[in-house]
mmCIF file of C-alpha atoms and ligand atoms in Angstrom:
data_model
loop_
_atom_site.group_PDB
_atom_site.id
_atom_site.type_symbol
_atom_site.label_atom_id
_atom_site.label_comp_id
_atom_site.label_asym_id
_atom_site.label_seq_id
_atom_site.Cartn_x
_atom_site.Cartn_y
_atom_site.Cartn_z
ATOM 1 C CA MET A 1 95.328 89.739 116.772
ATOM 2 C CA ALA A 2 96.064 92.686 119.453
ATOM 3 C CA LYS A 3 92.977 94.539 120.432
ATOM 4 C CA MET A 4 91.717 97.993 118.864
ATOM 5 C CA LYS A 5 92.438 101.010 120.928
ATOM 6 C CA ILE A 6 89.986 103.987 121.134
ATOM 7 C CA VAL A 7 90.346 106.931 123.027
ATOM 8 C CA VAL A 8 87.325 108.531 123.507
ATOM 9 C CA ALA A 9 87.255 112.494 124.500
ATOM 10 C CA TYR A 10 84.524 112.080 127.594
ATOM 11 C CA SER A 11 82.584 114.077 128.830
ATOM 12 C CA GLY A 12 80.373 112.125 131.706
ATOM 13 C CA GLY A 13 77.369 112.880 129.645
ATOM 14 C CA LEU A 14 74.995 110.663 127.426
ATOM 15 C CA ASP A 15 76.416 110.681 123.741
ATOM 16 C CA THR A 16 79.632 109.842 125.567
ATOM 17 C CA SER A 17 78.986 107.410 127.772
ATOM 18 C CA VAL A 18 77.174 105.533 125.542
ATOM 19 C CA MET A 19 79.984 105.905 122.848
ATOM 20 C CA VAL A 20 81.642 104.266 125.457
ATOM 21 C CA LYS A 21 79.670 100.874 125.168
ATOM 22 C CA TRP A 22 78.326 101.538 121.960
ATOM 23 C CA LEU A 23 82.180 101.071 120.309
ATOM 24 C CA LYS A 24 83.860 98.795 122.472
ATOM 25 C CA GLU A 25 81.275 96.713 121.234
ATOM 26 C CA LYS A 26 80.652 97.833 117.186
ATOM 27 C CA TYR A 27 84.830 97.917 117.024
ATOM 28 C CA ASP A 28 85.656 94.747 119.711
ATOM 29 C CA ALA A 29 88.091 97.974 120.679
ATOM 30 C CA GLU A 30 89.587 98.550 123.988
ATOM 31 C CA ILE A 31 88.414 101.957 125.456
ATOM 32 C CA VAL A 32 90.458 104.825 127.399
ATOM 33 C CA THR A 33 88.521 108.215 127.730
ATOM 34 C CA ALA A 34 89.904 111.134 128.451
ATOM 35 C CA THR A 35 88.595 114.255 129.821
ATOM 36 C CA GLY A 36 89.977 118.134 129.163
ATOM 37 C CA PHE A 37 88.591 120.271 132.307
ATOM 38 C CA LEU A 38 88.520 123.709 130.938
ATOM 39 C CA GLY A 39 86.906 125.159 133.820
ATOM 40 C CA GLN A 40 82.907 124.236 133.195
ATOM 41 C CA VAL A 41 80.676 124.594 135.990
ATOM 42 C CA LYS A 42 79.475 121.354 135.803
ATOM 43 C CA GLU A 43 80.639 118.769 137.912
ATOM 44 C CA ILE A 44 83.289 116.521 136.274
ATOM 45 C CA GLU A 45 83.011 114.702 139.720
ATOM 46 C CA GLY A 46 82.878 111.462 139.538
ATOM 47 C CA VAL A 47 83.529 111.668 135.917
ATOM 48 C CA LYS A 48 86.309 108.691 136.266
ATOM 49 C CA GLU A 49 84.611 106.348 137.829
ATOM 50 C CA LYS A 50 81.675 106.745 135.590
ATOM 51 C CA ALA A 51 83.894 105.611 132.448
ATOM 52 C CA LEU A 52 85.424 102.963 133.979
ATOM 53 C CA LYS A 53 82.129 101.627 134.923
ATOM 54 C CA THR A 54 80.973 101.827 131.986
ATOM 55 C CA GLY A 55 83.651 99.309 130.161
ATOM 56 C CA ALA A 56 86.023 101.591 129.945
ATOM 57 C CA VAL A 57 89.838 100.475 129.833
ATOM 58 C CA ASN A 58 91.210 103.223 131.381
ATOM 59 C CA SER A 59 90.175 106.289 132.085
ATOM 60 C CA PHE A 60 92.257 109.826 132.622
ATOM 61 C CA ILE A 61 90.613 113.506 133.555
ATOM 62 C CA PHE A 62 93.345 116.647 132.879
ATOM 63 C CA ASP A 63 93.155 120.128 134.484
ATOM 64 C CA LEU A 64 93.369 122.288 131.011
ATOM 65 C CA ARG A 65 92.550 125.256 132.793
ATOM 66 C CA ASP A 66 95.536 127.606 132.760
ATOM 67 C CA GLU A 67 97.042 126.158 129.534
ATOM 68 C CA PHE A 68 93.630 127.095 127.979
ATOM 69 C CA LEU A 69 93.790 130.550 128.908
ATOM 70 C CA THR A 70 98.137 130.898 129.055
ATOM 71 C CA LYS A 71 98.342 128.771 124.696
ATOM 72 C CA TYR A 72 95.283 129.394 123.845
ATOM 73 C CA ALA A 73 92.512 132.260 124.858
ATOM 74 C CA TRP A 74 95.595 134.875 125.345
ATOM 75 C CA LYS A 75 96.588 134.298 121.738
ATOM 76 C CA ALA A 76 93.048 135.118 120.107
ATOM 77 C CA LEU A 77 92.566 138.027 122.305
ATOM 78 C CA LYS A 78 96.289 139.385 121.187
ATOM 79 C CA ALA A 79 94.261 138.775 118.288
ATOM 80 C CA GLY A 80 91.327 140.290 118.984
ATOM 81 C CA ALA A 81 89.972 137.354 117.178
ATOM 82 C CA LEU A 82 85.869 138.460 117.542
ATOM 83 C CA TYR A 83 84.491 135.861 114.630
ATOM 84 C CA GLU A 84 82.194 137.294 112.718
ATOM 85 C CA GLY A 85 82.772 141.276 114.450
ATOM 86 C CA ALA A 86 81.792 139.440 118.366
ATOM 87 C CA TYR A 87 81.472 136.324 118.911
ATOM 88 C CA PRO A 88 85.016 135.688 121.771
ATOM 89 C CA MET A 89 84.771 131.969 120.564
ATOM 90 C CA ALA A 90 84.962 129.949 124.346
ATOM 91 C CA THR A 91 83.838 126.174 121.934
ATOM 92 C CA ALA A 92 86.271 126.968 119.043
ATOM 93 C CA ILE A 93 89.316 127.949 121.240
ATOM 94 C CA GLY A 94 89.323 125.356 123.383
ATOM 95 C CA ARG A 95 88.497 122.605 120.127
ATOM 96 C CA PRO A 96 91.922 122.973 119.445
ATOM 97 C CA LEU A 97 93.345 122.039 122.548
ATOM 98 C CA LEU A 98 90.992 118.937 123.357
ATOM 99 C CA ALA A 99 92.288 117.830 120.305
ATOM 100 C CA LYS A 100 96.201 117.510 120.976
ATOM 101 C CA MET A 101 94.775 115.939 124.782
ATOM 102 C CA LEU A 102 93.491 113.220 122.700
ATOM 103 C CA VAL A 103 96.291 113.396 120.384
ATOM 104 C CA ASP A 104 98.624 112.795 123.548
ATOM 105 C CA VAL A 105 97.065 110.145 125.501
ATOM 106 C CA ALA A 106 96.531 108.547 122.135
ATOM 107 C CA ASN A 107 100.148 107.845 121.649
ATOM 108 C CA GLN A 108 100.841 107.499 125.189
ATOM 109 C CA GLU A 109 98.593 104.557 124.969
ATOM 110 C CA GLY A 110 99.391 103.861 121.926
ATOM 111 C CA ALA A 111 96.242 104.412 120.286
ATOM 112 C CA ASP A 112 94.248 102.962 116.846
ATOM 113 C CA ALA A 113 91.934 105.840 117.311
ATOM 114 C CA VAL A 114 90.604 108.272 119.045
ATOM 115 C CA ALA A 115 86.628 108.951 118.622
ATOM 116 C CA HIS A 116 84.634 112.408 119.535
ATOM 117 C CA GLY A 117 80.519 113.144 120.362
ATOM 118 C CA CYS A 118 80.260 115.330 118.028
ATOM 119 C CA THR A 119 77.656 115.717 115.636
ATOM 120 C CA GLY A 120 77.732 115.827 111.364
ATOM 121 C CA LYS A 121 76.116 119.126 110.856
ATOM 122 C CA GLY A 122 78.480 121.274 113.819
ATOM 123 C CA ASN A 123 81.769 123.219 113.469
ATOM 124 C CA ASP A 124 83.300 120.460 116.197
ATOM 125 C CA GLN A 125 83.523 117.957 113.884
ATOM 126 C CA VAL A 126 85.720 119.630 112.122
ATOM 127 C CA ARG A 127 88.447 121.586 115.092
ATOM 128 C CA PHE A 128 88.831 117.810 115.869
ATOM 129 C CA GLU A 129 88.813 115.555 113.540
ATOM 130 C CA VAL A 130 91.070 118.449 111.764
ATOM 131 C CA GLY A 131 93.127 118.954 114.447
ATOM 132 C CA VAL A 132 94.108 115.301 114.788
ATOM 133 C CA GLN A 133 95.192 114.957 111.190
ATOM 134 C CA SER A 134 97.581 117.577 111.641
ATOM 135 C CA LEU A 135 98.944 116.570 114.806
ATOM 136 C CA SER A 136 99.263 112.843 113.995
ATOM 137 C CA PRO A 137 98.000 112.137 110.935
ATOM 138 C CA HIS A 138 98.493 108.511 111.415
ATOM 139 C CA LEU A 139 95.383 108.182 113.985
ATOM 140 C CA LYS A 140 92.007 107.411 112.614
ATOM 141 C CA THR A 141 89.120 109.410 113.948
ATOM 142 C CA ILE A 142 85.872 108.070 114.410
ATOM 143 C CA ALA A 143 82.476 110.086 114.894
ATOM 144 C CA PRO A 144 79.985 107.471 116.063
ATOM 145 C CA LEU A 145 77.418 110.159 116.360
ATOM 146 C CA ARG A 146 77.870 109.970 112.469
ATOM 147 C CA GLU A 147 77.444 105.754 112.180
ATOM 148 C CA TRP A 148 75.454 105.197 114.824
ATOM 149 C CA GLU A 149 71.688 103.796 114.858
ATOM 150 C CA PHE A 150 70.478 105.715 117.751
ATOM 151 C CA LYS A 151 67.964 108.637 116.081
ATOM 152 C CA SER A 152 66.973 110.105 119.622
ATOM 153 C CA ARG A 153 67.925 111.078 122.982
ATOM 154 C CA GLU A 154 65.329 108.822 124.118
ATOM 155 C CA GLU A 155 66.477 105.575 121.430
ATOM 156 C CA GLU A 156 70.537 106.832 123.614
ATOM 157 C CA MET A 157 68.691 105.656 126.819
ATOM 158 C CA GLU A 158 67.170 102.771 126.068
ATOM 159 C CA TYR A 159 69.996 101.406 124.700
ATOM 160 C CA ALA A 160 72.190 102.962 128.181
ATOM 161 C CA ILE A 161 70.126 101.342 130.671
ATOM 162 C CA ALA A 162 69.835 97.979 128.770
ATOM 163 C CA ASN A 163 73.008 97.654 129.036
ATOM 164 C CA GLY A 164 73.840 99.284 132.240
ATOM 165 C CA ILE A 165 75.227 102.303 131.897
ATOM 166 C CA PRO A 166 74.894 104.992 134.616
ATOM 167 C CA ILE A 167 72.664 107.695 133.825
ATOM 168 C CA LYS A 168 71.642 110.519 135.953
ATOM 169 C CA ALA A 169 68.189 110.918 136.463
ATOM 170 C CA THR A 170 67.606 114.401 136.699
ATOM 171 C CA LYS A 171 65.322 116.274 134.247
ATOM 172 C CA ASP A 172 66.880 116.837 130.712
ATOM 173 C CA SER A 173 67.786 120.684 129.931
ATOM 174 C CA PRO A 174 66.045 121.512 126.345
ATOM 175 C CA TYR A 175 68.808 123.755 125.628
ATOM 176 C CA SER A 176 72.141 121.730 124.444
ATOM 177 C CA ILE A 177 75.475 123.657 126.301
ATOM 178 C CA ASP A 178 79.272 123.837 126.225
ATOM 179 C CA GLU A 179 80.985 126.283 128.772
ATOM 180 C CA ASN A 180 84.064 126.726 129.767
ATOM 181 C CA LEU A 181 85.976 129.504 131.258
ATOM 182 C CA TRP A 182 86.130 131.544 128.856
ATOM 183 C CA GLY A 183 82.106 131.594 128.113
ATOM 184 C CA ILE A 184 79.534 129.539 127.415
ATOM 185 C CA ALA A 185 77.537 128.484 124.322
ATOM 186 C CA ILE A 186 74.021 127.738 124.273
ATOM 187 C CA GLU A 187 71.184 126.147 121.351
ATOM 188 C CA CYS A 188 69.210 124.669 120.122
ATOM 189 C CA GLY A 189 64.929 124.818 122.144
ATOM 190 C CA VAL A 190 63.748 127.550 121.401
ATOM 191 C CA LEU A 191 66.079 129.306 120.177
ATOM 192 C CA GLU A 192 66.625 127.517 116.867
ATOM 193 C CA ASP A 193 63.332 130.029 116.547
ATOM 194 C CA PRO A 194 65.493 132.953 115.714
ATOM 195 C CA THR A 195 62.308 135.179 115.818
ATOM 196 C CA ILE A 196 61.828 134.361 119.183
ATOM 197 C CA ALA A 197 64.050 136.360 122.056
ATOM 198 C CA PRO A 198 65.981 133.764 124.564
ATOM 199 C CA PRO A 199 64.224 133.101 127.786
ATOM 200 C CA GLU A 200 65.726 133.747 130.290
ATOM 201 C CA ASP A 201 66.630 129.813 131.401
ATOM 202 C CA ALA A 202 69.044 130.069 128.534
ATOM 203 C CA TYR A 203 71.258 131.730 130.470
ATOM 204 C CA GLN A 204 73.208 129.526 132.818
ATOM 205 C CA ILE A 205 75.674 132.038 134.529
ATOM 206 C CA THR A 206 74.139 135.720 133.309
ATOM 207 C CA VAL A 207 72.034 138.116 134.962
ATOM 208 C CA ASN A 208 70.018 140.617 133.250
ATOM 209 C CA PRO A 209 71.096 143.474 132.901
ATOM 210 C CA LYS A 210 67.915 145.008 133.700
ATOM 211 C CA PHE A 211 68.268 142.926 137.453
ATOM 212 C CA ALA A 212 71.748 143.854 137.777
ATOM 213 C CA PRO A 213 72.795 146.289 141.049
ATOM 214 C CA ASP A 214 71.505 149.910 140.469
ATOM 215 C CA LYS A 215 74.991 150.776 141.371
ATOM 216 C CA ALA A 216 78.288 150.688 139.124
ATOM 217 C CA GLU A 217 81.224 148.987 139.179
ATOM 218 C CA GLU A 218 84.730 150.408 138.722
ATOM 219 C CA ILE A 219 87.458 147.625 137.667
ATOM 220 C CA THR A 220 91.389 148.203 136.696
ATOM 221 C CA ILE A 221 92.756 145.574 134.673
ATOM 222 C CA GLY A 222 96.694 146.014 133.651
ATOM 223 C CA PHE A 223 98.356 144.500 130.793
ATOM 224 C CA GLU A 224 101.666 143.224 130.004
ATOM 225 C CA LYS A 225 102.683 142.680 125.932
ATOM 226 C CA GLY A 226 98.769 142.174 125.150
ATOM 227 C CA VAL A 227 98.584 139.695 128.137
ATOM 228 C CA PRO A 228 96.350 140.314 131.100
ATOM 229 C CA VAL A 229 98.270 139.922 134.616
ATOM 230 C CA SER A 230 96.461 142.218 137.577
ATOM 231 C CA LEU A 231 92.610 143.545 138.845
ATOM 232 C CA ASN A 232 92.963 146.285 140.050
ATOM 233 C CA GLY A 233 96.166 146.132 140.878
ATOM 234 C CA VAL A 234 96.716 142.688 142.333
ATOM 235 C CA GLU A 235 98.277 140.271 140.036
ATOM 236 C CA LEU A 236 96.933 137.446 139.300
ATOM 237 C CA ASN A 237 97.354 134.194 137.705
ATOM 238 C CA ALA A 238 95.503 133.732 134.200
ATOM 239 C CA VAL A 239 92.696 130.934 136.061
ATOM 240 C CA GLU A 240 92.161 132.998 138.660
ATOM 241 C CA LEU A 241 92.127 136.343 136.941
ATOM 242 C CA VAL A 242 89.449 135.105 134.004
ATOM 243 C CA SER A 243 87.420 133.357 137.181
ATOM 244 C CA GLN A 244 86.757 136.407 138.724
ATOM 245 C CA LEU A 245 86.341 138.690 135.610
ATOM 246 C CA ARG A 246 83.377 135.503 134.437
ATOM 247 C CA ASP A 247 81.497 136.036 137.949
ATOM 248 C CA LEU A 248 82.106 139.717 138.573
ATOM 249 C CA GLY A 249 80.522 140.240 135.047
ATOM 250 C CA ALA A 250 78.128 137.423 135.257
ATOM 251 C CA SER A 251 77.004 140.265 138.214
ATOM 252 C CA TYR A 252 76.825 143.066 136.079
ATOM 253 C CA GLY A 253 74.819 140.796 133.322
ATOM 254 C CA ILE A 254 77.974 141.930 131.218
ATOM 255 C CA GLY A 255 78.701 139.002 128.250
ATOM 256 C CA ARG A 256 75.567 137.817 126.839
ATOM 257 C CA LEU A 257 75.776 137.681 122.586
ATOM 258 C CA ASP A 258 72.468 136.301 120.570
ATOM 259 C CA LEU A 259 74.057 135.298 116.738
ATOM 260 C CA ILE A 260 73.242 134.099 113.753
ATOM 261 C CA GLU A 261 76.495 132.374 112.826
ATOM 262 C CA ASN A 262 77.617 131.031 109.359
ATOM 263 C CA ARG A 263 78.954 127.181 109.943
ATOM 264 C CA VAL A 264 82.121 125.772 108.619
ATOM 265 C CA VAL A 265 79.232 123.247 106.940
ATOM 266 C CA GLY A 266 76.931 126.164 105.598
ATOM 267 C CA ILE A 267 74.373 126.107 107.654
ATOM 268 C CA LYS A 268 73.197 129.507 109.156
ATOM 269 C CA SER A 269 72.575 129.097 113.313
ATOM 270 C CA ARG A 270 71.710 130.824 116.017
ATOM 271 C CA GLU A 271 73.121 130.549 119.627
ATOM 272 C CA ILE A 272 73.596 132.643 122.475
ATOM 273 C CA TYR A 273 77.022 133.341 124.200
ATOM 274 C CA GLU A 274 77.552 134.588 127.743
ATOM 275 C CA ALA A 275 81.464 135.415 128.203
ATOM 276 C CA PRO A 276 81.499 138.128 130.699
ATOM 277 C CA ALA A 277 85.868 137.537 131.171
ATOM 278 C CA ALA A 278 86.579 137.103 127.294
ATOM 279 C CA VAL A 279 84.243 140.219 126.259
ATOM 280 C CA ILE A 280 85.649 142.459 129.392
ATOM 281 C CA LEU A 281 88.744 141.687 128.582
ATOM 282 C CA HIS A 282 88.277 141.811 124.250
ATOM 283 C CA TYR A 283 86.638 145.328 125.199
ATOM 284 C CA ALA A 284 89.983 146.375 127.427
ATOM 285 C CA HIS A 285 92.532 145.070 125.470
ATOM 286 C CA SER A 286 91.357 146.936 122.581
ATOM 287 C CA GLU A 287 91.399 149.953 123.919
ATOM 288 C CA LEU A 288 95.325 149.602 124.336
ATOM 289 C CA GLU A 289 95.978 148.740 121.924
ATOM 290 C CA ARG A 290 93.511 152.029 120.744
ATOM 291 C CA LEU A 291 95.970 154.226 122.278
ATOM 292 C CA ILE A 292 99.589 152.403 122.175
ATOM 293 C CA LEU A 293 99.808 151.216 118.014
ATOM 294 C CA ASP A 294 100.743 153.485 115.470
ATOM 295 C CA LYS A 295 98.299 154.744 112.690
ATOM 296 C CA GLU A 296 98.828 151.560 109.631
ATOM 297 C CA THR A 297 99.225 148.498 112.484
ATOM 298 C CA PHE A 298 96.182 149.039 114.084
ATOM 299 C CA ARG A 299 94.629 149.357 110.272
ATOM 300 C CA TYR A 300 96.465 146.505 109.188
ATOM 301 C CA LYS A 301 95.687 144.255 112.586
ATOM 302 C CA GLN A 302 91.599 145.081 111.780
ATOM 303 C CA GLU A 303 91.966 142.949 108.500
ATOM 304 C CA VAL A 304 94.280 140.383 110.504
ATOM 305 C CA SER A 305 91.766 139.966 113.287
ATOM 306 C CA ASP A 306 89.309 138.781 111.409
ATOM 307 C CA LYS A 307 91.580 136.314 109.629
ATOM 308 C CA VAL A 308 92.413 134.624 112.601
ATOM 309 C CA ALA A 309 89.073 134.918 113.924
ATOM 310 C CA ASN A 310 87.795 132.184 110.722
ATOM 311 C CA LEU A 311 90.735 130.218 110.873
ATOM 312 C CA ILE A 312 90.315 129.127 114.381
ATOM 313 C CA TYR A 313 86.436 129.018 113.663
ATOM 314 C CA ASP A 314 86.867 126.859 111.008
ATOM 315 C CA GLY A 315 89.975 124.051 112.460
ATOM 316 C CA LEU A 316 92.624 125.081 111.012
ATOM 317 C CA TRP A 317 94.039 125.923 114.140
ATOM 318 C CA TYR A 318 97.239 123.856 113.716
ATOM 319 C CA SER A 319 97.427 125.345 110.107
ATOM 320 C CA PRO A 320 100.686 127.722 108.841
ATOM 321 C CA LEU A 321 99.207 130.252 108.549
ATOM 322 C CA PHE A 322 97.600 130.745 111.630
ATOM 323 C CA ASN A 323 100.644 129.949 112.802
ATOM 324 C CA SER A 324 102.473 133.063 110.692
ATOM 325 C CA LEU A 325 99.630 135.290 111.430
ATOM 326 C CA MET A 326 99.942 135.035 115.271
ATOM 327 C CA ALA A 327 104.308 136.394 114.447
ATOM 328 C CA PHE A 328 103.198 139.174 112.773
ATOM 329 C CA VAL A 329 100.149 139.498 116.442
ATOM 330 C CA ASP A 330 102.703 139.029 118.767
ATOM 331 C CA SER A 331 105.137 141.563 117.337
ATOM 332 C CA THR A 332 101.827 143.828 117.716
ATOM 333 C CA GLN A 333 101.975 144.021 121.331
ATOM 334 C CA GLU A 334 105.578 144.282 122.106
ATOM 335 C CA ASN A 335 104.486 147.598 123.876
ATOM 336 C CA ILE A 336 101.205 146.574 124.481
ATOM 337 C CA THR A 337 101.545 147.098 128.571
ATOM 338 C CA GLY A 338 99.514 149.390 130.236
ATOM 339 C CA GLU A 339 96.019 149.648 132.400
ATOM 340 C CA VAL A 340 91.874 150.622 131.599
ATOM 341 C CA LYS A 341 90.258 151.646 133.594
ATOM 342 C CA LEU A 342 86.646 149.912 132.831
ATOM 343 C CA GLU A 343 83.217 150.742 134.733
ATOM 344 C CA LEU A 344 80.492 147.758 134.434
ATOM 345 C CA PHE A 345 76.569 148.346 134.771
ATOM 346 C CA LYS A 346 74.158 147.008 133.389
ATOM 347 C CA GLY A 347 75.058 144.615 131.144
ATOM 348 C CA SER A 348 77.684 147.454 129.344
ATOM 349 C CA ILE A 349 80.901 148.451 129.870
ATOM 350 C CA ARG A 350 82.243 152.131 129.269
ATOM 351 C CA THR A 351 86.189 153.226 129.537
ATOM 352 C CA LEU A 352 87.406 154.981 132.323
ATOM 353 C CA SER A 353 90.646 155.521 131.869
ATOM 354 C CA ARG A 354 93.627 153.931 130.057
ATOM 355 C CA SER A 355 97.085 154.439 130.049
ATOM 356 C CA SER A 356 100.733 153.143 129.291
ATOM 357 C CA ILE A 357 104.867 153.932 129.201
ATOM 358 C CA TYR A 358 104.052 153.083 125.224
ATOM 359 C CA SER A 359 100.971 155.819 124.838
ATOM 360 C CA LEU A 360 100.694 157.262 121.309
ATOM 361 C CA TYR A 361 98.539 159.234 122.508
ATOM 362 C CA ASN A 362 100.342 163.896 122.471
ATOM 363 C CA LYS A 363 98.292 165.818 123.554
ATOM 364 C CA SER A 364 100.808 169.147 122.763
ATOM 365 C CA LEU A 365 99.774 167.327 119.446
ATOM 366 C CA ALA A 366 96.125 166.659 119.953
ATOM 367 C CA THR A 367 95.022 170.523 121.838
ATOM 368 C CA TYR A 368 92.881 173.019 120.763
ATOM 369 C CA THR A 369 94.716 174.901 123.251
ATOM 370 C CA ILE A 370 97.676 177.747 123.382
ATOM 371 C CA GLU A 371 100.122 174.082 123.928
ATOM 372 C CA ASP A 372 99.120 173.121 121.228
ATOM 373 C CA THR A 373 103.094 172.445 118.839
ATOM 374 C CA PHE A 374 100.795 170.846 115.682
ATOM 375 C CA ASP A 375 102.218 172.900 112.169
ATOM 376 C CA HIS A 376 99.151 173.799 110.979
ATOM 377 C CA LYS A 377 101.165 175.425 108.046
ATOM 378 C CA ALA A 378 101.280 171.982 107.248
ATOM 379 C CA SER A 379 98.748 171.017 106.237
ATOM 380 C CA GLU A 380 98.131 172.922 103.805
ATOM 381 C CA GLY A 381 100.898 170.675 101.283
ATOM 382 C CA PHE A 382 100.196 168.128 102.568
ATOM 383 C CA ILE A 383 96.066 167.961 100.952
ATOM 384 C CA LYS A 384 97.535 169.516 98.101
ATOM 385 C CA VAL A 385 100.069 166.150 97.298
ATOM 386 C CA TYR A 386 97.454 163.984 99.339
ATOM 387 C CA GLY A 387 94.210 165.234 97.080
ATOM 388 C CA LEU A 388 95.484 165.627 93.907
ATOM 389 C CA PRO A 389 94.906 162.406 92.119
ATOM 390 C CA TYR A 390 91.289 163.305 92.917
ATOM 391 C CA LYS A 391 91.497 167.420 91.679
ATOM 392 C CA THR A 392 93.602 165.439 88.435
ATOM 393 C CA ILE A 393 90.683 163.359 87.669
ATOM 394 C CA ALA A 394 87.953 166.527 88.108
ATOM 395 C CA GLU A 395 89.805 168.084 85.708
ATOM 396 C CA THR A 396 89.176 165.732 83.214
ATOM 397 C CA LYS A 397 86.302 164.318 81.357
ATOM 398 C CA ASN A 398 85.924 161.415 84.168
ATOM 399 C CA THR A 399 83.044 159.222 84.333
ATOM 400 C CA ILE A 400 82.382 159.927 88.140
ATOM 401 C CA ASN A 401 79.436 161.358 88.266
ATOM 402 C CA HIS A 402 79.267 163.504 92.098
ATOM 403 C CA GLU A 403 76.211 165.120 91.211
ATOM 404 C CA VAL A 404 77.107 168.445 91.344
ATOM 405 C CA ALA A 405 75.477 171.749 90.461
ATOM 406 C CA ALA A 406 77.285 172.794 87.020
HETATM 407 N N1 LIG B 501 78.683 127.628 117.295
HETATM 408 C C1 LIG B 501 79.783 127.958 118.202
HETATM 409 C C2 LIG B 501 80.965 127.688 117.593
HETATM 410 O O1 LIG B 501 80.352 126.686 116.600
HETATM 411 C C3 LIG B 501 79.021 126.475 119.788
HETATM 412 C C4 LIG B 501 78.966 125.892 119.471
HETATM 413 C C5 LIG B 501 78.934 124.203 119.808
HETATM 414 N N2 LIG B 501 77.380 124.868 121.072
HETATM 415 C C6 LIG B 501 77.197 124.103 122.187
HETATM 416 N N3 LIG B 501 76.026 124.571 122.220
HETATM 417 N N4 LIG B 501 77.011 122.798 121.946
HETATM 418 O O2 LIG B 501 81.930 127.783 118.363
#
């Protein structure tokens, strides 16, 4: 009988390296590894060699940065999707793309299963597995970390050494870090105590706002149909634009978040994030929407933003509702074209200017000067009719007590 073939989502770290060997033995399987490069600062050099040395029959590395930004991050940005109002979801939007990568490799290689290195209590296992199920229902998914016998990092190390798995002799970080171009997530260690402020060494790329330059920096971001296309007047592709904003934002201490969040499995967890590019772009994008969207669309879209964020966070990227809501979002973005000028200063962002040929801001309506063209008298009738239901209530023996003196 032909051997089982498993595609492993491989980072080259301890967990996924041990996984290659462990799966190969436990399932008597052929292992193929797939690594997606989403712009992590951590080196992916040598990952292929390491996978093959560890026992994989084949190893693929894909530069997915452009696809990640243009097909995943841009959607979240257009939707204004910030989980629980704050987290720009770098990890959560990366997972469906990595799930797709696994499925593509599995189909191309004729594999029976895919495996990932997520723990049994996090969100990422849900995102990977629901993603894989949605894209290729015949594939089996294996989560060794939920199954295997190792109870600690030390036990994994012992196994690695005993099996000749190349492991780096670098000092262990006390944190669990997931990173890509859109942002970095950092948890574990002392961060597990929500009464303790994050120590400086937990942050990977941003400077402490206190130590950011004393001088402010002005930047102008250009958008077309809700998508950022230029920085300071220079047209840039997605990877360049986000990389530049990440580095610039990080140097001004922008994009640090310290959050308690509700996980899919019901646990509350504490995680810190560094997402300079995502935070700047969400800020600028929403400034433009304030200028351009009509009142009803603007208000309705806020509800949709929240729903889209929950769907992404909960691993439902490849779902009918996500698609339908994104069709709505895309239609709202038709006119989100224009420029936003921002000031970055010691961890904060301030708007200096916003402009668009589709701006609905009408100065002659808004002004309190002689230039005013708004018909003030029209407000009288409007308010009479608008307030009528409440006047009617007040004229009856209503039970609402507004505590008005009789
Ligand atoms: N809490 C974030 C999410 O579920 C990030 C998870 C991964 N974090 C990590 N430090 N490995 O999207």
